[in-house]
Coordinates of N, CA and C and ligand atoms in Angstrom, one line a residue:
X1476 N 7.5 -11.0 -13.5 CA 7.2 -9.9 -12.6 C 6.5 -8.8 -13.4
X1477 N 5.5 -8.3 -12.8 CA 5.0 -7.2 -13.3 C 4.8 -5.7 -12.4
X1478 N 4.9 -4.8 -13.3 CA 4.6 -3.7 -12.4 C 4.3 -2.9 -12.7
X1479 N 3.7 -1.7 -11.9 CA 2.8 -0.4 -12.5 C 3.0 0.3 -11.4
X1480 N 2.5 1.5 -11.5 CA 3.1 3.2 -11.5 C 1.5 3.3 -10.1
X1481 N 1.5 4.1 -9.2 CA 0.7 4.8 -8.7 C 1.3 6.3 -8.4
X1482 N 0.3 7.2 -8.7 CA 0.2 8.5 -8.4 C -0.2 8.9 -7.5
X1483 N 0.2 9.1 -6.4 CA -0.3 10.1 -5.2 C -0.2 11.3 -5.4
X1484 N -1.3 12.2 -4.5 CA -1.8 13.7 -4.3 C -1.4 14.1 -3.4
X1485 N -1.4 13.0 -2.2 CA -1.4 14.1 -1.2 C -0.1 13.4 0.1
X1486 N 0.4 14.2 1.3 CA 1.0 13.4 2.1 C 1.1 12.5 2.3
X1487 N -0.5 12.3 3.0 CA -0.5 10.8 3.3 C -2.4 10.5 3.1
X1488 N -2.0 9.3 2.0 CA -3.0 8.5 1.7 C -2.9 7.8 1.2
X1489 N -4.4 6.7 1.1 CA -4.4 5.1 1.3 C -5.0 5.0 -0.2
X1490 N -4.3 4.1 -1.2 CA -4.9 4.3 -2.6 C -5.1 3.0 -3.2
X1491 N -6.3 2.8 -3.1 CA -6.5 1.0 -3.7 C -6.2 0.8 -4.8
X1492 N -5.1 -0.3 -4.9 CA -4.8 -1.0 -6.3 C -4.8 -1.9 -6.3
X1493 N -6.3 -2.8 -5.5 CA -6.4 -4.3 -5.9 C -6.6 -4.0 -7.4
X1494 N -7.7 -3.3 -8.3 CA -8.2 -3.4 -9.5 C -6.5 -3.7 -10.5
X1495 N -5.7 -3.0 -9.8 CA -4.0 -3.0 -10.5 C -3.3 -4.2 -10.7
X1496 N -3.7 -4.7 -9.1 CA -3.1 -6.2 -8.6 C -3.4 -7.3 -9.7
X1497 N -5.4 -7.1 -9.5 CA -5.9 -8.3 -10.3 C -5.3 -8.2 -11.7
X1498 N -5.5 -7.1 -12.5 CA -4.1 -7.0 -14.1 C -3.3 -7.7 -14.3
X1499 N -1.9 -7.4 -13.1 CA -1.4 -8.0 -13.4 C -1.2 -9.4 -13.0
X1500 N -1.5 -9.9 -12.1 CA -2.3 -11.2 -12.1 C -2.9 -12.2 -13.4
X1501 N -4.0 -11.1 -13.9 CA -4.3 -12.0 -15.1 C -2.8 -12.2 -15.9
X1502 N -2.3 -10.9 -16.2 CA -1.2 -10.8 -17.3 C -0.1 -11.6 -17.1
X1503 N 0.3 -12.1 -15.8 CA 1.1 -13.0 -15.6 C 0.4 -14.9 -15.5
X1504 N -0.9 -14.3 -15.8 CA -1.4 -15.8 -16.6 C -1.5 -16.8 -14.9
X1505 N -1.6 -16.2 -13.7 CA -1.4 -17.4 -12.4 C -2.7 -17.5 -11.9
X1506 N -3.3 -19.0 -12.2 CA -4.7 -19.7 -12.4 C -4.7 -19.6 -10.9
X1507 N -4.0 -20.3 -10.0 CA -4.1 -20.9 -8.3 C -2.9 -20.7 -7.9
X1508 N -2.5 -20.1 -7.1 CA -1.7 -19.8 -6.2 C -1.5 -18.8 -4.9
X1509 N -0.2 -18.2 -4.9 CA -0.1 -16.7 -4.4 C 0.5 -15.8 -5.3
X1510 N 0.5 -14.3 -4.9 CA 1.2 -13.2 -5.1 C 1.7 -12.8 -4.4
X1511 N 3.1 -12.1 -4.4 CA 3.5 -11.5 -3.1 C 3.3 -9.9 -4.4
X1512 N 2.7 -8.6 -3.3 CA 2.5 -7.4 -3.8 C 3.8 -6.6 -3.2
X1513 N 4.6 -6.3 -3.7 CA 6.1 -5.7 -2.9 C 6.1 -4.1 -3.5
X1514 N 6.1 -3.3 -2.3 CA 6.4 -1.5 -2.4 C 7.8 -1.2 -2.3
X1515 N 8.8 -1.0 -3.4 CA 10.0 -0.2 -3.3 C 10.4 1.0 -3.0
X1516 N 10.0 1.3 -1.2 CA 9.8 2.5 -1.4 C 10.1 2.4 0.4
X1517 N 10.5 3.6 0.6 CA 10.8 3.4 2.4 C 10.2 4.8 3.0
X1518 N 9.5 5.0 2.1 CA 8.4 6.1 2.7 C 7.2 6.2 2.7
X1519 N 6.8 4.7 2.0 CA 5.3 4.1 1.8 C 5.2 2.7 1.9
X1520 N 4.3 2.0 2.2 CA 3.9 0.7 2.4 C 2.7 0.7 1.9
X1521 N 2.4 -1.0 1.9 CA 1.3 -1.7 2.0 C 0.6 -2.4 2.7
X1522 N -0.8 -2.3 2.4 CA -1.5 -3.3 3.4 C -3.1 -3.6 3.0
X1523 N -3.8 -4.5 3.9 CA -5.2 -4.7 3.4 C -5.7 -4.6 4.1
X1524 N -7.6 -4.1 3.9 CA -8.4 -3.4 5.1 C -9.4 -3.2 4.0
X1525 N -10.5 -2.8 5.1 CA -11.5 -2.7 4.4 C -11.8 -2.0 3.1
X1526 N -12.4 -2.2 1.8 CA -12.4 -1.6 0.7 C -14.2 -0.8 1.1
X1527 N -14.4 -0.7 2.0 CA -16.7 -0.8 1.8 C -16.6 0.9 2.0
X1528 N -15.8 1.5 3.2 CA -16.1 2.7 4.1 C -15.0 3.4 4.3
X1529 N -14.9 4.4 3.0 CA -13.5 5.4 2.9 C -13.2 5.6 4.5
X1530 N -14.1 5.5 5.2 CA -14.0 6.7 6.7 C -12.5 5.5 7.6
X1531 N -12.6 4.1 6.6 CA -11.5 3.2 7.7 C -10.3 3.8 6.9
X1532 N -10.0 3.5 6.2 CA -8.4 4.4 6.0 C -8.6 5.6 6.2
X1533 N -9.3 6.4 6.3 CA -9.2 7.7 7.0 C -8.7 7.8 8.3
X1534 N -9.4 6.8 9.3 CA -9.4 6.3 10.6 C -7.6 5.9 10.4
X1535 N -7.1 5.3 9.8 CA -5.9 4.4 9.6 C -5.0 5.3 9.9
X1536 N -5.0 6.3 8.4 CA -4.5 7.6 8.6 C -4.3 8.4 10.0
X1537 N -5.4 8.7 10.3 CA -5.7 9.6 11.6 C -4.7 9.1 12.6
X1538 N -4.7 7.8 12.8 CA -4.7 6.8 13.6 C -2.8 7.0 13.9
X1539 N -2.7 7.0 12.6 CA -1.1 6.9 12.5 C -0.4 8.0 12.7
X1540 N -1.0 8.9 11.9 CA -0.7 10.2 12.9 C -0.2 10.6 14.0
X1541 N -1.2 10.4 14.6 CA -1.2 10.8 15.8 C 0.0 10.0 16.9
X1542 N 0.3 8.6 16.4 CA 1.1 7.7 16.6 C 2.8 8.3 16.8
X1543 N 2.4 8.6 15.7 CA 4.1 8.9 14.7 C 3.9 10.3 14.1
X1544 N 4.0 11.3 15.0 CA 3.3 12.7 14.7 C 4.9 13.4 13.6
X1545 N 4.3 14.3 12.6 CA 5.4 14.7 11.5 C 6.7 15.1 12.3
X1546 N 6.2 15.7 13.3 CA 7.0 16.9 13.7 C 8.0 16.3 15.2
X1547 N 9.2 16.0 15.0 CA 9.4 14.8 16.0 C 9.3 15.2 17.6
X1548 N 10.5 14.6 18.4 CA 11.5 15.1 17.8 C 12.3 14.0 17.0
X1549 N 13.1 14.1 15.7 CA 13.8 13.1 15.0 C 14.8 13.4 14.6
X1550 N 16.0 12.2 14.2 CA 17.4 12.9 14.0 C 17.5 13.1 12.3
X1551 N 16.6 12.1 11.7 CA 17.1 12.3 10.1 C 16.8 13.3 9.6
X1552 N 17.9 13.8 8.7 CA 18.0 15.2 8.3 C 17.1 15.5 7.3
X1553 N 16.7 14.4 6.6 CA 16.1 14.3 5.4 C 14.5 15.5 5.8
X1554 N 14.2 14.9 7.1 CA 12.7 15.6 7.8 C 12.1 15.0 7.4
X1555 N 11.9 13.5 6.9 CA 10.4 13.3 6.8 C 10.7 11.4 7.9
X1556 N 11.3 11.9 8.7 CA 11.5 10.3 9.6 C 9.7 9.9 10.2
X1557 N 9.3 10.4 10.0 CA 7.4 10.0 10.5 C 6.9 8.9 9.3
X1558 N 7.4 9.5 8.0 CA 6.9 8.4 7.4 C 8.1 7.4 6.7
X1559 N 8.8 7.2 7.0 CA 9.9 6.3 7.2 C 9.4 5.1 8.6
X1560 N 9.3 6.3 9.9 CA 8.4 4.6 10.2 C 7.3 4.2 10.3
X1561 N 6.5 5.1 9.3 CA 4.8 4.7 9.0 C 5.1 3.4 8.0
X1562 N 5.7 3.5 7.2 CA 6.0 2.7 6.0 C 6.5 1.6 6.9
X1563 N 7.1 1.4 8.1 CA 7.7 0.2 8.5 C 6.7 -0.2 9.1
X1564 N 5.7 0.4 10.2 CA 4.5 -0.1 10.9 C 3.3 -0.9 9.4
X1565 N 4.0 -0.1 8.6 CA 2.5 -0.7 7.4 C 2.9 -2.2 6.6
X1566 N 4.2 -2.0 6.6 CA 5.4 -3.5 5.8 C 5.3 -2.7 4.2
X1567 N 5.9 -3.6 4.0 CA 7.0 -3.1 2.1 C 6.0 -4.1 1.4
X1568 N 5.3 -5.4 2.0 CA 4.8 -6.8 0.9 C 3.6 -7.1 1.7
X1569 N 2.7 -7.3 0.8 CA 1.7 -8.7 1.5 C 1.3 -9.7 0.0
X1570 N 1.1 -10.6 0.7 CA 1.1 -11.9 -0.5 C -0.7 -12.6 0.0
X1571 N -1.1 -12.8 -1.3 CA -2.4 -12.4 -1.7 C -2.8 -14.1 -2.3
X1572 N -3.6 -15.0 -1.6 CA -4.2 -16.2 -2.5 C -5.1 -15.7 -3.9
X1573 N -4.7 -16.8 -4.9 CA -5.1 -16.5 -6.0 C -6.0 -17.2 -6.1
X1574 N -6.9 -17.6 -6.8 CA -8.0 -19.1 -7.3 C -9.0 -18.6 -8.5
X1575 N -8.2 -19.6 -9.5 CA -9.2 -19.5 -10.4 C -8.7 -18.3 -11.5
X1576 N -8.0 -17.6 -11.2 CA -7.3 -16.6 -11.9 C -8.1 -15.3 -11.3
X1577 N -8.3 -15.3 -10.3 CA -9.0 -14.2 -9.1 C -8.4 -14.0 -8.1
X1578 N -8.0 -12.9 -7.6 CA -7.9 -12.5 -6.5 C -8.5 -13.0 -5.4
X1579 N -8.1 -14.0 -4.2 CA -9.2 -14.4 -3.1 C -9.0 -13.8 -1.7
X1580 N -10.0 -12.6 -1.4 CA -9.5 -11.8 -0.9 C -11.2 -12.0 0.1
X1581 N -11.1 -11.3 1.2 CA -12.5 -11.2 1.7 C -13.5 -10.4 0.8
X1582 N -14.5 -10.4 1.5 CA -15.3 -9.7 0.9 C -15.3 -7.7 1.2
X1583 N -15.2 -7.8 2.0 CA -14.7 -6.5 2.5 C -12.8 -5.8 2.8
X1584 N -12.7 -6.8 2.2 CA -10.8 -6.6 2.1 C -10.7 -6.0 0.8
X1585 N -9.8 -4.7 0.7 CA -9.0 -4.3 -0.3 C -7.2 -4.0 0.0
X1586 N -7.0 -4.3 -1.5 CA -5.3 -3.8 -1.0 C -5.1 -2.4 -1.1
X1587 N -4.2 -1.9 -0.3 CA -4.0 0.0 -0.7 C -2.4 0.0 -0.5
X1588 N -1.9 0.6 -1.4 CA -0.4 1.3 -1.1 C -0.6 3.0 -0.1
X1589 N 0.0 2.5 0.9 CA -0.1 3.5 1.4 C 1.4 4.3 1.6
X1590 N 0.3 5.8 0.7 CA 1.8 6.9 0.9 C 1.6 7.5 2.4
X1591 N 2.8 7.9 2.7 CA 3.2 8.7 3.7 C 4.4 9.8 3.5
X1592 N 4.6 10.0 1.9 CA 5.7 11.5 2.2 C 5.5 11.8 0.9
X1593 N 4.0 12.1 0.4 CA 3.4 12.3 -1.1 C 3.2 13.9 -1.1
X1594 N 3.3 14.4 -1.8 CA 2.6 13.1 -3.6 C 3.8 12.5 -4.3
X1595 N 3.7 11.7 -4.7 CA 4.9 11.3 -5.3 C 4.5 10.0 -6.6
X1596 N 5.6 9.7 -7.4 CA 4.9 8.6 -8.3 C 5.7 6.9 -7.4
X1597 N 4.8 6.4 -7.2 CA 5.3 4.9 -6.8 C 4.9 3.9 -7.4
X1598 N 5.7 2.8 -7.2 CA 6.0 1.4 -8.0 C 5.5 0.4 -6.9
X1599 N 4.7 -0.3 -8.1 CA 4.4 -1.6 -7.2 C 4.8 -2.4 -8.3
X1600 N 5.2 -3.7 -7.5 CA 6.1 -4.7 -8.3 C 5.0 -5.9 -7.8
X1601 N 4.4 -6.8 -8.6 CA 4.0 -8.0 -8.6 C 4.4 -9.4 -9.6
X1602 N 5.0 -10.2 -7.8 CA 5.3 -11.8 -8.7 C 4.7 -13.0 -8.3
X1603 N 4.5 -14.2 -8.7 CA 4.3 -15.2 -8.1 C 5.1 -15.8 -7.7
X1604 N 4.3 -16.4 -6.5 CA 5.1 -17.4 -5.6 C 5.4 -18.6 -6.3
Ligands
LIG1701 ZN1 14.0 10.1 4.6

């Protein structure tokens, strides 16, 4: 398993770390297969979407917002239950075809951890299947 650190700025944002993924990929040496990309974290998730046009995770963002607005009404006391279930509409894992010791992803797909109760420092954990 490998893993590495992302830094968020701000509440809520979408921060690509395919370039992270592929690393540790090579560094765990996996020619053909899968990865599963897993977020320990219950106030952020992951997922994949277009890497071409900042304006679609912005859209994502927006999108979710407005969905699951900050301000509830909600019972957890902690106050941040909006992105507790942003993180659950987004999932904790996605598992990623490998080939060739590459990432096989579309052409217009990237992966992003997406925060929702930032800035904060978060972990992504990658293993092979
Ligand atoms: Zn909470």
């Amino acid at each position: 398993m490998k893993a590495f650190t992302v830094a968020t700025r701000r509440r809520t944002e979408f921060v690509t770390i395919t370039r992270s993924v592929q690393t540790a990929v090579t560094e765990l040496g996996i020619v053909d297969g899968t990865v599963t990309v897993f977020v320990p974290h219950t106030t952020a998730g992951i997922t994949i979407n277009e890497n071409a046009d900042p304006d679609v995770t912005d859209d994502m963002a927006g999108a979710l917002d407005r969905m699951v607005p900050w301000d509830g009404p909600y019972r957890h006391a902690e106050g941040n239950a909006a992105a507790h279930v942003k993180a659950s509409l987004m999932g904790s894992s996605v598992r990623v075809l490998v080939q060739a010791g590459r990432l096989h992803l579309g052409t217009w797909q990237g992966i992003y951890l997406c925060e929702f109760d930032g800035p904060r420092q978060r972990q992504c954990w990658v293993e092979a299947n």
